[in-house]
Structures are given as structure tokens and as C-alpha cells.
Amino acid sequence: MNEKLKEMREAWKNLYGSLFKWIVLSGVIGSLIGLIASGFSYAIVWATSFRQANPMIILGLPLGGLLIVWLYKITGQEKNSGTNLVLTVVRSDEEEVPGWVTPLILISTAITHLFGGSSGREGAALQFGASVGNVCAKYLHLNESDKKIIILASMSAAFSALFGTPMAAVVFPMEVISVGVMYYAALVPCVFSAFAAQGIALLLKVRTVTPPYLVESVPNFYSVDSIKAIILAIACALAGALFCIVLHNGEHYLKKWFPNPYVRVVAGAAGVIILYFALRTDAYLGLGTGVIQASFKETAGPQMFLLKMLFTVLTLCAGFKGGEIVPSLFIGATLGSFMSTILAAPTDICAACGMVGVFCAVTNSPITSLLIAAELFGFNGMPFYCIVVAVSYLLSGYYSLYKEQKIVYSKTENKYVDKHTK
């Protein structure tokens, strides 16, 4: 009896010790990353405003690209696979995210946005978050298991501070690594780091607690509108799979046609510049948040989501930096907005469904998608978001933005598959 009581006391001691350790570590690291991410967010806002005020700066995009390639070359990071490296690090004991990644990805993403490249910022968030976490793990002499946990918590912090969706940020790193397996050991650290980073972003007025996208027109769920949601989800799954295919093939062919990275980045920049002058619009440059917001009020054109794919492929596959998730939200919002006319449904709810549907299709992260919907749009349309996310997740197959993402369990059977995405 005494032995059992001793074991119980030891078990509780370990649990409470672990809780205290992770609250302190993740709180401090989350706050640090919140500061870095807030500064980065202001840098992107400044770069975007400067570009919009000086549109001809886009002619400097090739020079910006050459600078990015050179920076990665002199730091020995030219073979860095970006977010794919982060996914590999969490699953493997043989890889790590170097400290160089933090300044490199932040500076390179800012350069990309300053000169008009079409990209997001979550790639930068996940990479610099993982890099900071890796450096902290080394400094604190954490073991391999704790190192991976602190990296996941750091990714949550960066995602939370930049996107203003702390609940989704908690789940995303745990869910995206290996689809079908959740890294619940990182739950407490991810929670405290995400909310600490969000608190810093709120304090520095980078974020607000108000949902950024207003969805007012929510139809009756138990009606023909639920059928319309299924149709929209099918479109989202197809668009998401197409985006992944185009991205991966674009990278393959650009490397094949232009083996020299300096030539490749100039070729991609030239393509973006030609498209910009041909279309006479900057709607597809940078983050495109203005277009996303407009999609909730006005019907988007049928070509908009396809053009965003093209601009993003030319930018990211050529060697510029940023991320693919914000472009996927742009694609989803404009696709949903356009589909609203075909489905005879409210524009705002269709744009919202499109955003989370395409996001789910390209990341294979349904729980994160639902939390993003709640934090970006509120809970009024949640039944529709559930349908779109579920159907889009199933029909998007085994495609993903990230080649190193693994599908551990089948999407159609109760079956272990453990295969890399396409």
C-alpha cells in the first residue's frame, strides 16, 4: 500500500512539475516570438504600403530575387526546403532548423512583399518559429523529445501572433505534421505559447479580438442550402488539389528549365512583371488581403482564383519566400465568392466557406480549419463550415502544400497507410 502511495505521489509530482515547466518555458518563448512576429507584421504592412504607393518598384523584383538567392547562398541555406524541413525535424532526430533561418526568412519575405511578389507569410511564421524553438532547446539543453515539443509550441506562437487565431494556432502544428496522429504531448506548451504570443500582438496593436471577416447572411441550414454547401466543398477540394499540383509541378519544371537559381529567380520575377502589366492590376501581388475582404461584399470574377495560383507559382517556385497559406485563403475566398452567383447563395457565407474549404484541402487539417472559421468569421455559419471542411478534406485526396507531410490514416477507411502526400 505504501509503495502504491509513493508511486502515486511521484506520478503527481512529475505531472505538476511538467505543467510548471511548460507554462514557464512556453510563456517566455511565446512572448519572445510574439515580439518578433509583431515586428515582422509591421514590416510587411510597411513594405506593402510602400509598394502600393510606388507601383513601379515592381521592376526591382528581379533584383530582390537575386538578393534573396545570394543571402541563402552565403549562409549555406540554399538547399533549405522551408516548411518541409520543419515537418521533417519534428519527426526525425537527424535534422534541425538552424538559427540562421529566422533572419533569413523574415528578411527574404519582407523583400518579396516590398517588390510585389505574390506570397503569404505563414511559411515565414512556421519557419522562424521552429528556428527560435530549436535555438532555445539547444540553449536550455533540452532532450530530443522536449526539443520537438518546444518547436511545435514556437510554431503555434508565430502562427497565432501573425494570424490572430490562437485556437487554430494551438492545433495546427500538432495536426499538420502527420495527418491522423495528433502530438498531444505538445498541447499544454502550444496553448500557453499561442496565447502568450497573441497577448503580445494585441498589446502592440498588431491584432484585435474582433473577427476580421463579417458573415451576416447565414441561410437556414436545414434546407437546400446545405446541398449547395456540398457542391461548394467539391469545388474547394478540386481547387485545393489543383493548387498543390501546379505548385509542385511548377517547382519541378522551373528547376529543370533554369537549373541556375539566379537565372530561375529572375525568370520568375519577369513572369510576375509581365502579368502585372498585362492585367493592369496589383490585386494578385503580395498578400491580397484587400481582395479577400472585398470577396465577402462583391462577387469575384471566375478568373481570379486561377490567376492567384499562377502569380503564386511564379513567385514561390522561382525562389522568393513567404508562404502558400494566405494565397490559398485568397483562392478560396474568390472561388467561393464567384460560386455564390452559380449557387444563388449569399456572397459572404460562400466566401467564408471557400476560404476554410481550400485551406483544409491544401493542408489536410480539418480541426484547424474549423477553428479558423470560428475565429475569423464567428460561430453563426458553423454548420456550413463543418460540411465544407469535411467534404473538402475527403475529396482533396492525398495532395498537400507540403511534400513532407504524411497521411498516417486513410481518408476513406479505418486503415493505417503512412504515406507521403503528393
C-alpha positions as a Markdown table, in Angstrom:
| # | Residue | x | y | z |
|---|---|---|---|---|
| 1 | Met | 0.0 | 0.0 | 0.0 |
| 2 | Asn | 2.8 | 2.4 | 0.9 |
| 3 | Glu | 4.6 | 1.6 | -2.3 |
| 4 | Lys | 1.4 | 2.4 | -4.3 |
| 5 | Leu | 1.0 | 5.7 | -2.5 |
| 6 | Lys | 4.7 | 6.5 | -3.1 |
| 7 | Glu | 4.3 | 5.8 | -6.8 |
| 8 | Met | 1.1 | 8.0 | -7.0 |
| 9 | Arg | 2.9 | 10.8 | -5.2 |
| 10 | Glu | 5.8 | 10.5 | -7.7 |
| 11 | Ala | 3.5 | 10.5 | -10.6 |
| 12 | Trp | 1.6 | 13.6 | -9.5 |
| 13 | Lys | 4.9 | 15.3 | -8.7 |
| 14 | Asn | 6.1 | 14.6 | -12.3 |
| 15 | Leu | 2.8 | 15.8 | -13.8 |
| 16 | Tyr | 2.7 | 19.1 | -11.8 |
| 17 | Gly | 6.5 | 19.6 | -12.5 |
| 18 | Ser | 5.9 | 19.1 | -16.2 |
| 19 | Leu | 3.0 | 21.6 | -16.1 |
| 20 | Phe | 5.0 | 24.2 | -14.3 |
| 21 | Lys | 8.0 | 23.7 | -16.7 |
| 22 | Trp | 5.9 | 24.1 | -19.8 |
| 23 | Ile | 3.9 | 27.1 | -18.6 |
| 24 | Val | 7.1 | 29.0 | -17.9 |
| 25 | Leu | 9.0 | 27.9 | -21.0 |
| 26 | Ser | 6.2 | 28.3 | -23.5 |
| 27 | Gly | 5.0 | 31.5 | -21.9 |
| 28 | Val | 8.5 | 33.1 | -22.2 |
| 29 | Ile | 9.1 | 31.7 | -25.7 |
| 30 | Gly | 5.6 | 32.6 | -26.9 |
| 31 | Ser | 6.2 | 36.2 | -25.7 |
| 32 | Leu | 9.5 | 36.4 | -27.4 |
| 33 | Ile | 8.1 | 35.1 | -30.7 |
| 34 | Gly | 5.1 | 37.4 | -30.3 |
| 35 | Leu | 7.5 | 40.4 | -30.2 |
| 36 | Ile | 9.4 | 39.1 | -33.3 |
| 37 | Ala | 6.2 | 38.3 | -35.2 |
| 38 | Ser | 4.7 | 41.7 | -34.4 |
| 39 | Gly | 7.7 | 43.5 | -35.7 |
| 40 | Phe | 7.6 | 41.3 | -38.8 |
| 41 | Ser | 3.9 | 42.1 | -39.3 |
| 42 | Tyr | 4.6 | 45.8 | -39.2 |
| 43 | Ala | 7.5 | 45.3 | -41.7 |
| 44 | Ile | 5.1 | 43.5 | -44.1 |
| 45 | Val | 2.5 | 46.3 | -43.7 |
| 46 | Trp | 5.1 | 48.9 | -44.4 |
| 47 | Ala | 6.5 | 47.0 | -47.4 |
| 48 | Thr | 3.0 | 46.6 | -48.8 |
| 49 | Ser | 2.1 | 50.3 | -48.3 |
| 50 | Phe | 5.3 | 51.4 | -49.9 |
| 51 | Arg | 4.8 | 49.2 | -52.9 |
| 52 | Gln | 1.2 | 50.4 | -53.4 |
| 53 | Ala | 2.4 | 54.0 | -53.2 |
| 54 | Asn | 5.2 | 53.3 | -55.6 |
| 55 | Pro | 3.9 | 50.7 | -58.1 |
| 56 | Met | 6.9 | 50.9 | -60.4 |
| 57 | Ile | 9.0 | 49.3 | -57.7 |
| 58 | Ile | 7.8 | 46.0 | -59.1 |
| 59 | Leu | 10.5 | 46.5 | -61.8 |
| 60 | Gly | 13.0 | 45.8 | -59.0 |
| 61 | Leu | 11.6 | 42.3 | -58.3 |
| 62 | Pro | 14.4 | 40.6 | -60.2 |
| 63 | Leu | 17.0 | 42.4 | -58.1 |
| 64 | Gly | 15.1 | 41.5 | -54.9 |
| 65 | Gly | 15.1 | 37.8 | -56.0 |
| 66 | Leu | 18.8 | 37.9 | -56.7 |
| 67 | Leu | 19.4 | 39.3 | -53.2 |
| 68 | Ile | 17.3 | 36.5 | -51.7 |
| 69 | Val | 19.2 | 33.8 | -53.5 |
| 70 | Trp | 22.5 | 35.3 | -52.6 |
| 71 | Leu | 21.6 | 35.6 | -48.9 |
| 72 | Tyr | 20.7 | 31.9 | -48.8 |
| 73 | Lys | 23.8 | 31.0 | -50.7 |
| 74 | Ile | 26.3 | 32.8 | -48.4 |
| 75 | Thr | 24.7 | 31.4 | -45.3 |
| 76 | Gly | 24.8 | 27.8 | -46.7 |
| 77 | Gln | 21.0 | 27.5 | -46.7 |
| 78 | Glu | 20.4 | 27.3 | -50.4 |
| 79 | Lys | 19.1 | 23.7 | -50.0 |
| 80 | Asn | 16.8 | 24.6 | -47.2 |
| 81 | Ser | 13.4 | 23.2 | -48.0 |
| 82 | Gly | 11.5 | 25.7 | -45.9 |
| 83 | Thr | 8.3 | 24.4 | -44.2 |
| 84 | Asn | 9.1 | 20.9 | -45.4 |
| 85 | Leu | 12.3 | 21.0 | -43.3 |
| 86 | Val | 10.2 | 21.9 | -40.2 |
| 87 | Leu | 7.9 | 18.9 | -40.7 |
| 88 | Thr | 10.9 | 16.6 | -41.1 |
| 89 | Val | 12.5 | 18.0 | -37.9 |
| 90 | Val | 9.5 | 17.2 | -35.7 |
| 91 | Arg | 9.5 | 13.6 | -37.0 |
| 92 | Ser | 13.3 | 13.0 | -37.2 |
| 93 | Asp | 16.2 | 13.0 | -34.8 |
| 94 | Glu | 18.6 | 13.7 | -37.6 |
| 95 | Glu | 17.5 | 17.2 | -38.8 |
| 96 | Glu | 17.3 | 20.6 | -37.2 |
| 97 | Val | 16.2 | 24.1 | -38.1 |
| 98 | Pro | 19.3 | 26.3 | -38.0 |
| 99 | Gly | 19.3 | 29.7 | -36.2 |
| 100 | Trp | 20.1 | 31.3 | -39.5 |
| 101 | Val | 16.6 | 30.6 | -40.7 |
| 102 | Thr | 15.0 | 33.3 | -38.5 |
| 103 | Pro | 16.7 | 36.4 | -40.0 |
| 104 | Leu | 16.8 | 34.8 | -43.5 |
| 105 | Ile | 13.2 | 34.0 | -43.8 |
| 106 | Leu | 12.0 | 37.3 | -42.3 |
| 107 | Ile | 14.2 | 39.5 | -44.4 |
| 108 | Ser | 13.5 | 37.4 | -47.6 |
| 109 | Thr | 9.7 | 37.5 | -47.1 |
| 110 | Ala | 9.9 | 41.3 | -46.5 |
| 111 | Ile | 11.9 | 41.7 | -49.7 |
| 112 | Thr | 9.4 | 39.6 | -51.6 |
| 113 | His | 6.5 | 41.7 | -50.5 |
| 114 | Leu | 8.3 | 45.0 | -51.0 |
| 115 | Phe | 8.9 | 44.3 | -54.6 |
| 116 | Gly | 5.5 | 42.8 | -55.3 |
| 117 | Gly | 5.9 | 39.0 | -55.1 |
| 118 | Ser | 2.7 | 37.0 | -54.6 |
| 119 | Ser | 3.1 | 35.1 | -51.4 |
| 120 | Gly | 1.9 | 34.7 | -47.9 |
| 121 | Arg | 3.7 | 35.0 | -44.6 |
| 122 | Glu | 2.8 | 31.8 | -42.7 |
| 123 | Gly | 5.8 | 30.0 | -44.2 |
| 124 | Ala | 7.9 | 32.6 | -42.6 |
| 125 | Ala | 5.9 | 32.2 | -39.3 |
| 126 | Leu | 6.3 | 28.4 | -39.1 |
| 127 | Gln | 10.0 | 28.5 | -40.1 |
| 128 | Phe | 11.2 | 31.3 | -37.8 |
| 129 | Gly | 9.0 | 29.9 | -35.0 |
| 130 | Ala | 10.7 | 26.5 | -35.4 |
| 131 | Ser | 14.1 | 28.1 | -35.7 |
| 132 | Val | 13.7 | 30.1 | -32.5 |
| 133 | Gly | 12.4 | 27.0 | -30.7 |
| 134 | Asn | 15.3 | 25.0 | -31.9 |
| 135 | Val | 17.8 | 27.6 | -30.7 |
| 136 | Cys | 16.1 | 27.8 | -27.3 |
| 137 | Ala | 16.1 | 24.0 | -27.0 |
| 138 | Lys | 19.9 | 24.0 | -27.6 |
| 139 | Tyr | 20.5 | 26.8 | -25.1 |
| 140 | Leu | 18.4 | 25.1 | -22.4 |
| 141 | His | 19.9 | 21.7 | -23.1 |
| 142 | Leu | 16.5 | 20.0 | -23.6 |
| 143 | Asn | 16.4 | 16.4 | -24.6 |
| 144 | Glu | 15.2 | 15.3 | -28.1 |
| 145 | Ser | 11.6 | 14.9 | -27.0 |
| 146 | Asp | 11.3 | 18.3 | -25.3 |
| 147 | Lys | 13.1 | 19.9 | -28.3 |
| 148 | Lys | 10.4 | 18.7 | -30.6 |
| 149 | Ile | 7.7 | 19.9 | -28.3 |
| 150 | Ile | 9.2 | 23.3 | -27.9 |
| 151 | Ile | 9.5 | 23.6 | -31.7 |
| 152 | Leu | 5.8 | 22.8 | -32.0 |
| 153 | Ala | 4.9 | 25.4 | -29.3 |
| 154 | Ser | 7.1 | 28.0 | -31.1 |
| 155 | Met | 5.3 | 27.3 | -34.4 |
| 156 | Ser | 2.0 | 27.8 | -32.6 |
| 157 | Ala | 3.2 | 31.2 | -31.2 |
| 158 | Ala | 4.3 | 32.5 | -34.6 |
| 159 | Phe | 1.1 | 31.4 | -36.3 |
| 160 | Ser | -1.0 | 32.9 | -33.5 |
| 161 | Ala | 0.7 | 36.3 | -33.5 |
| 162 | Leu | 0.6 | 36.7 | -37.3 |
| 163 | Phe | -2.9 | 35.4 | -38.0 |
| 164 | Gly | -4.7 | 36.3 | -34.8 |
| 165 | Thr | -6.2 | 32.8 | -34.5 |
| 166 | Pro | -4.8 | 31.4 | -31.3 |
| 167 | Met | -7.1 | 28.4 | -31.0 |
| 168 | Ala | -6.3 | 27.3 | -34.6 |
| 169 | Ala | -2.6 | 28.0 | -33.9 |
| 170 | Val | -2.6 | 25.6 | -30.9 |
| 171 | Val | -3.9 | 22.7 | -33.1 |
| 172 | Phe | -2.2 | 23.4 | -36.5 |
| 173 | Pro | 1.4 | 22.3 | -35.7 |
| 174 | Met | 0.1 | 19.2 | -33.9 |
| 175 | Glu | -2.2 | 18.3 | -36.7 |
| 176 | Val | -0.3 | 19.1 | -39.9 |
| 177 | Ile | 2.9 | 17.1 | -39.3 |
| 178 | Ser | 1.3 | 13.6 | -39.6 |
| 179 | Val | -2.4 | 13.6 | -40.6 |
| 180 | Gly | -4.3 | 11.1 | -38.4 |
| 181 | Val | -1.9 | 11.5 | -35.5 |
| 182 | Met | -2.1 | 14.4 | -33.0 |
| 183 | Tyr | 1.0 | 15.3 | -31.0 |
| 184 | Tyr | -1.0 | 15.7 | -27.8 |
| 185 | Ala | 2.2 | 15.9 | -25.6 |
| 186 | Ala | 2.6 | 19.4 | -27.1 |
| 187 | Leu | -0.9 | 20.5 | -26.2 |
| 188 | Val | -0.1 | 22.5 | -23.0 |
| 189 | Pro | 3.0 | 24.2 | -24.4 |
| 190 | Cys | 1.2 | 25.1 | -27.6 |
| 191 | Val | -1.8 | 26.5 | -25.7 |
| 192 | Phe | 0.3 | 28.8 | -23.5 |
| 193 | Ser | 2.7 | 29.8 | -26.2 |
| 194 | Ala | -0.1 | 30.7 | -28.7 |
| 195 | Phe | -2.0 | 32.8 | -26.2 |
| 196 | Ala | 1.2 | 34.5 | -24.9 |
| 197 | Ala | 2.1 | 35.5 | -28.5 |
| 198 | Gln | -1.5 | 36.6 | -29.2 |
| 199 | Gly | -1.4 | 38.7 | -26.0 |
| 200 | Ile | 1.8 | 40.5 | -27.2 |
| 201 | Ala | 0.2 | 41.0 | -30.6 |
| 202 | Leu | -2.8 | 42.6 | -29.0 |
| 203 | Leu | -0.7 | 44.7 | -26.8 |
| 204 | Leu | 1.3 | 46.0 | -29.7 |
| 205 | Lys | -2.0 | 46.5 | -31.7 |
| 206 | Val | -1.0 | 44.1 | -34.4 |
| 207 | Arg | -4.2 | 42.1 | -33.8 |
| 208 | Thr | -7.7 | 42.7 | -32.4 |
| 209 | Val | -10.1 | 40.3 | -30.8 |
| 210 | Thr | -12.8 | 41.2 | -33.3 |
| 211 | Pro | -13.4 | 38.6 | -36.1 |
| 212 | Pro | -11.8 | 40.3 | -39.2 |
| 213 | Tyr | -14.4 | 39.0 | -41.7 |
| 214 | Leu | -18.0 | 39.7 | -41.2 |
| 215 | Val | -20.5 | 37.0 | -42.1 |
| 216 | Glu | -24.1 | 38.2 | -41.7 |
| 217 | Ser | -26.1 | 36.3 | -44.3 |
| 218 | Val | -26.4 | 32.8 | -42.9 |
| 219 | Pro | -29.2 | 30.8 | -44.6 |
| 220 | Asn | -31.3 | 28.1 | -42.9 |
| 221 | Phe | -29.0 | 25.1 | -42.6 |
| 222 | Tyr | -31.9 | 22.5 | -42.8 |
| 223 | Ser | -32.8 | 23.5 | -46.4 |
| 224 | Val | -31.5 | 23.2 | -49.9 |
| 225 | Asp | -28.6 | 25.5 | -48.9 |
| 226 | Ser | -26.9 | 22.5 | -47.2 |
| 227 | Ile | -26.8 | 20.8 | -50.6 |
| 228 | Lys | -25.2 | 24.0 | -52.0 |
| 229 | Ala | -22.5 | 23.8 | -49.3 |
| 230 | Ile | -21.6 | 20.2 | -50.5 |
| 231 | Ile | -21.3 | 21.5 | -54.1 |
| 232 | Leu | -19.1 | 24.3 | -52.9 |
| 233 | Ala | -17.0 | 21.9 | -50.9 |
| 234 | Ile | -16.4 | 19.8 | -54.0 |
| 235 | Ala | -15.2 | 22.9 | -55.9 |
| 236 | Cys | -12.9 | 23.7 | -52.9 |
| 237 | Ala | -11.4 | 20.2 | -52.9 |
| 238 | Leu | -10.7 | 20.4 | -56.7 |
| 239 | Ala | -9.2 | 23.9 | -56.4 |
| 240 | Gly | -7.0 | 22.9 | -53.5 |
| 241 | Ala | -5.7 | 19.8 | -55.3 |
| 242 | Leu | -5.1 | 21.8 | -58.4 |
| 243 | Phe | -3.1 | 24.4 | -56.4 |
| 244 | Cys | -0.9 | 21.7 | -54.9 |
| 245 | Ile | -0.4 | 20.1 | -58.3 |
| 246 | Val | 0.5 | 23.4 | -60.0 |
| 247 | Leu | 2.9 | 24.4 | -57.2 |
| 248 | His | 4.8 | 21.1 | -57.2 |
| 249 | Asn | 5.0 | 20.8 | -61.0 |
| 250 | Gly | 5.9 | 24.5 | -61.3 |
| 251 | Glu | 8.8 | 24.0 | -58.9 |
| 252 | His | 9.9 | 20.8 | -60.9 |
| 253 | Tyr | 9.8 | 22.5 | -64.3 |
| 254 | Leu | 11.3 | 25.8 | -63.3 |
| 255 | Lys | 14.3 | 23.9 | -61.8 |
| 256 | Lys | 14.5 | 21.8 | -64.9 |
| 257 | Trp | 14.4 | 24.8 | -67.3 |
| 258 | Phe | 16.5 | 27.1 | -65.2 |
| 259 | Pro | 19.0 | 25.0 | -63.2 |
| 260 | Asn | 20.9 | 28.1 | -62.0 |
| 261 | Pro | 18.9 | 29.6 | -59.1 |
| 262 | Tyr | 19.9 | 33.2 | -60.0 |
| 263 | Val | 18.5 | 32.7 | -63.5 |
| 264 | Arg | 15.5 | 31.0 | -62.2 |
| 265 | Val | 14.5 | 33.7 | -59.8 |
| 266 | Val | 14.9 | 36.4 | -62.5 |
| 267 | Ala | 12.7 | 34.3 | -64.9 |
| 268 | Gly | 10.0 | 34.0 | -62.2 |
| 269 | Ala | 10.2 | 37.7 | -61.4 |
| 270 | Ala | 10.0 | 38.5 | -65.2 |
| 271 | Gly | 6.8 | 36.4 | -65.4 |
| 272 | Val | 5.2 | 38.3 | -62.5 |
| 273 | Ile | 6.1 | 41.6 | -64.0 |
| 274 | Ile | 4.7 | 40.7 | -67.4 |
| 275 | Leu | 1.4 | 39.5 | -65.9 |
| 276 | Tyr | 1.2 | 42.6 | -63.8 |
| 277 | Phe | 1.5 | 45.0 | -66.8 |
| 278 | Ala | -0.7 | 42.8 | -69.0 |
| 279 | Leu | -3.6 | 42.7 | -66.4 |
| 280 | Arg | -3.0 | 46.3 | -65.2 |
| 281 | Thr | -3.9 | 45.4 | -61.6 |
| 282 | Asp | -1.9 | 44.7 | -58.4 |
| 283 | Ala | -4.7 | 42.6 | -57.0 |
| 284 | Tyr | -2.6 | 39.4 | -57.2 |
| 285 | Leu | 0.6 | 40.9 | -55.7 |
| 286 | Gly | 1.6 | 40.5 | -52.1 |
| 287 | Leu | -0.9 | 39.0 | -49.5 |
| 288 | Gly | -4.0 | 40.1 | -51.4 |
| 289 | Thr | -6.0 | 40.8 | -48.1 |
| 290 | Gly | -7.9 | 43.6 | -49.8 |
| 291 | Val | -9.2 | 41.2 | -52.4 |
| 292 | Ile | -10.1 | 38.7 | -49.7 |
| 293 | Gln | -12.1 | 41.3 | -47.8 |
| 294 | Ala | -13.8 | 42.5 | -51.0 |
| 295 | Ser | -14.9 | 38.9 | -51.8 |
| 296 | Phe | -17.2 | 39.0 | -48.9 |
| 297 | Lys | -19.1 | 42.0 | -50.3 |
| 298 | Glu | -18.8 | 41.8 | -54.1 |
| 299 | Thr | -18.9 | 38.8 | -56.4 |
| 300 | Ala | -15.4 | 37.8 | -57.5 |
| 301 | Gly | -14.6 | 37.1 | -61.2 |
| 302 | Pro | -14.2 | 33.5 | -62.3 |
| 303 | Gln | -10.6 | 34.1 | -63.3 |
| 304 | Met | -9.4 | 35.5 | -60.0 |
| 305 | Phe | -8.6 | 32.3 | -58.1 |
| 306 | Leu | -6.8 | 30.8 | -61.1 |
| 307 | Leu | -4.7 | 34.0 | -61.6 |
| 308 | Lys | -3.7 | 34.0 | -58.0 |
| 309 | Met | -2.4 | 30.4 | -58.4 |
| 310 | Leu | -0.3 | 31.5 | -61.4 |
| 311 | Phe | 1.2 | 34.5 | -59.7 |
| 312 | Thr | 2.0 | 32.5 | -56.6 |
| 313 | Val | 3.6 | 29.7 | -58.5 |
| 314 | Leu | 5.8 | 32.1 | -60.4 |
| 315 | Thr | 6.8 | 33.8 | -57.2 |
| 316 | Leu | 7.4 | 30.8 | -54.8 |
| 317 | Cys | 8.7 | 28.3 | -57.3 |
| 318 | Ala | 11.2 | 30.7 | -58.6 |
| 319 | Gly | 12.9 | 31.2 | -55.2 |
| 320 | Phe | 11.0 | 34.0 | -53.5 |
| 321 | Lys | 9.9 | 33.5 | -49.9 |
| 322 | Gly | 6.7 | 33.8 | -47.9 |
| 323 | Gly | 4.2 | 31.0 | -47.8 |
| 324 | Glu | 1.3 | 29.3 | -49.6 |
| 325 | Ile | -1.5 | 29.5 | -47.0 |
| 326 | Val | -2.5 | 33.2 | -47.5 |
| 327 | Pro | -2.7 | 32.6 | -51.2 |
| 328 | Ser | -4.8 | 29.5 | -50.6 |
| 329 | Leu | -7.2 | 31.7 | -48.5 |
| 330 | Phe | -7.3 | 34.2 | -51.4 |
| 331 | Ile | -8.1 | 31.3 | -53.8 |
| 332 | Gly | -10.8 | 30.0 | -51.5 |
| 333 | Ala | -12.4 | 33.4 | -50.9 |
| 334 | Thr | -12.6 | 34.4 | -54.6 |
| 335 | Leu | -13.7 | 30.9 | -55.6 |
| 336 | Gly | -16.5 | 30.9 | -53.0 |
| 337 | Ser | -17.5 | 34.4 | -53.9 |
| 338 | Phe | -17.7 | 33.5 | -57.6 |
| 339 | Met | -19.6 | 30.3 | -56.8 |
| 340 | Ser | -22.2 | 32.3 | -54.9 |
| 341 | Thr | -23.8 | 33.5 | -58.1 |
| 342 | Ile | -24.0 | 30.0 | -59.5 |
| 343 | Leu | -25.5 | 28.6 | -56.3 |
| 344 | Ala | -27.7 | 31.6 | -55.7 |
| 345 | Ala | -26.4 | 31.8 | -52.1 |
| 346 | Pro | -25.1 | 34.8 | -50.0 |
| 347 | Thr | -21.7 | 36.0 | -51.1 |
| 348 | Asp | -20.3 | 36.4 | -47.6 |
| 349 | Ile | -21.0 | 32.8 | -46.4 |
| 350 | Cys | -19.8 | 31.4 | -49.7 |
| 351 | Ala | -16.5 | 33.3 | -49.4 |
| 352 | Ala | -16.0 | 32.1 | -45.8 |
| 353 | Cys | -16.8 | 28.5 | -46.8 |
| 354 | Gly | -14.4 | 28.8 | -49.7 |
| 355 | Met | -11.6 | 30.0 | -47.5 |
| 356 | Val | -11.7 | 27.2 | -45.0 |
| 357 | Gly | -12.6 | 24.6 | -47.7 |
| 358 | Val | -9.5 | 25.3 | -49.7 |
| 359 | Phe | -7.3 | 25.7 | -46.6 |
| 360 | Cys | -8.4 | 22.3 | -45.5 |
| 361 | Ala | -7.8 | 20.8 | -48.9 |
| 362 | Val | -4.2 | 22.0 | -49.1 |
| 363 | Thr | -3.2 | 21.3 | -45.5 |
| 364 | Asn | -5.3 | 18.2 | -44.7 |
| 365 | Ser | -6.1 | 19.9 | -41.3 |
| 366 | Pro | -9.8 | 19.7 | -40.7 |
| 367 | Ile | -9.8 | 20.6 | -37.0 |
| 368 | Thr | -7.6 | 23.6 | -37.6 |
| 369 | Ser | -9.9 | 24.7 | -40.4 |
| 370 | Leu | -13.0 | 24.7 | -38.2 |
| 371 | Leu | -11.2 | 26.7 | -35.5 |
| 372 | Ile | -10.0 | 29.2 | -38.1 |
| 373 | Ala | -13.6 | 29.5 | -39.3 |
| 374 | Ala | -14.8 | 30.2 | -35.7 |
| 375 | Glu | -12.0 | 32.8 | -35.1 |
| 376 | Leu | -12.2 | 34.6 | -38.5 |
| 377 | Phe | -16.0 | 34.5 | -39.1 |
| 378 | Gly | -17.7 | 33.8 | -35.8 |
| 379 | Phe | -20.0 | 30.8 | -35.0 |
| 380 | Asn | -23.1 | 31.7 | -36.9 |
| 381 | Gly | -22.2 | 29.7 | -40.0 |
| 382 | Met | -20.5 | 26.8 | -38.3 |
| 383 | Pro | -22.8 | 24.1 | -39.6 |
| 384 | Phe | -21.9 | 25.1 | -43.2 |
| 385 | Tyr | -18.2 | 25.3 | -42.4 |
| 386 | Cys | -18.4 | 21.8 | -40.9 |
| 387 | Ile | -19.9 | 20.4 | -44.1 |
| 388 | Val | -17.4 | 22.2 | -46.4 |
| 389 | Val | -14.4 | 21.2 | -44.3 |
| 390 | Ala | -15.5 | 17.5 | -44.0 |
| 391 | Val | -16.2 | 17.1 | -47.7 |
| 392 | Ser | -13.2 | 19.1 | -48.9 |
| 393 | Tyr | -10.9 | 17.0 | -46.6 |
| 394 | Leu | -12.2 | 13.8 | -48.0 |
| 395 | Leu | -12.2 | 14.7 | -51.7 |
| 396 | Ser | -8.9 | 16.5 | -51.8 |
| 397 | Gly | -7.2 | 13.1 | -51.7 |
| 398 | Tyr | -3.6 | 12.9 | -50.7 |
| 399 | Tyr | -2.4 | 16.2 | -52.1 |
| 400 | Ser | -0.8 | 18.8 | -49.9 |
| 401 | Leu | 1.2 | 22.0 | -50.0 |
| 402 | Tyr | 3.9 | 20.2 | -48.1 |
| 403 | Lys | 5.8 | 17.2 | -49.6 |
| 404 | Glu | 7.0 | 16.1 | -46.2 |
| 405 | Gln | 3.5 | 15.9 | -44.7 |
| 406 | Lys | 2.4 | 12.3 | -44.1 |
| 407 | Ile | -1.1 | 10.9 | -44.2 |
| 408 | Val | -0.9 | 8.3 | -41.4 |
| 409 | Tyr | -4.5 | 7.0 | -41.7 |
| 410 | Ser | -6.6 | 6.6 | -44.8 |
| 411 | Lys | -9.3 | 9.2 | -45.6 |
| 412 | Thr | -11.8 | 6.6 | -46.7 |
| 413 | Glu | -11.1 | 3.5 | -44.5 |
| 414 | Asn | -10.2 | 2.7 | -40.9 |
| 415 | Lys | -6.8 | 1.8 | -42.2 |
| 416 | Tyr | -3.2 | 2.7 | -41.5 |
| 417 | Val | -1.5 | 3.9 | -44.7 |
| 418 | Asp | 1.5 | 6.1 | -43.6 |
| 419 | Lys | 2.3 | 7.7 | -46.9 |
| 420 | His | 3.7 | 10.9 | -48.1 |
| 421 | Thr | 1.4 | 13.4 | -49.7 |
| 422 | Lys | 1.7 | 14.3 | -53.4 |
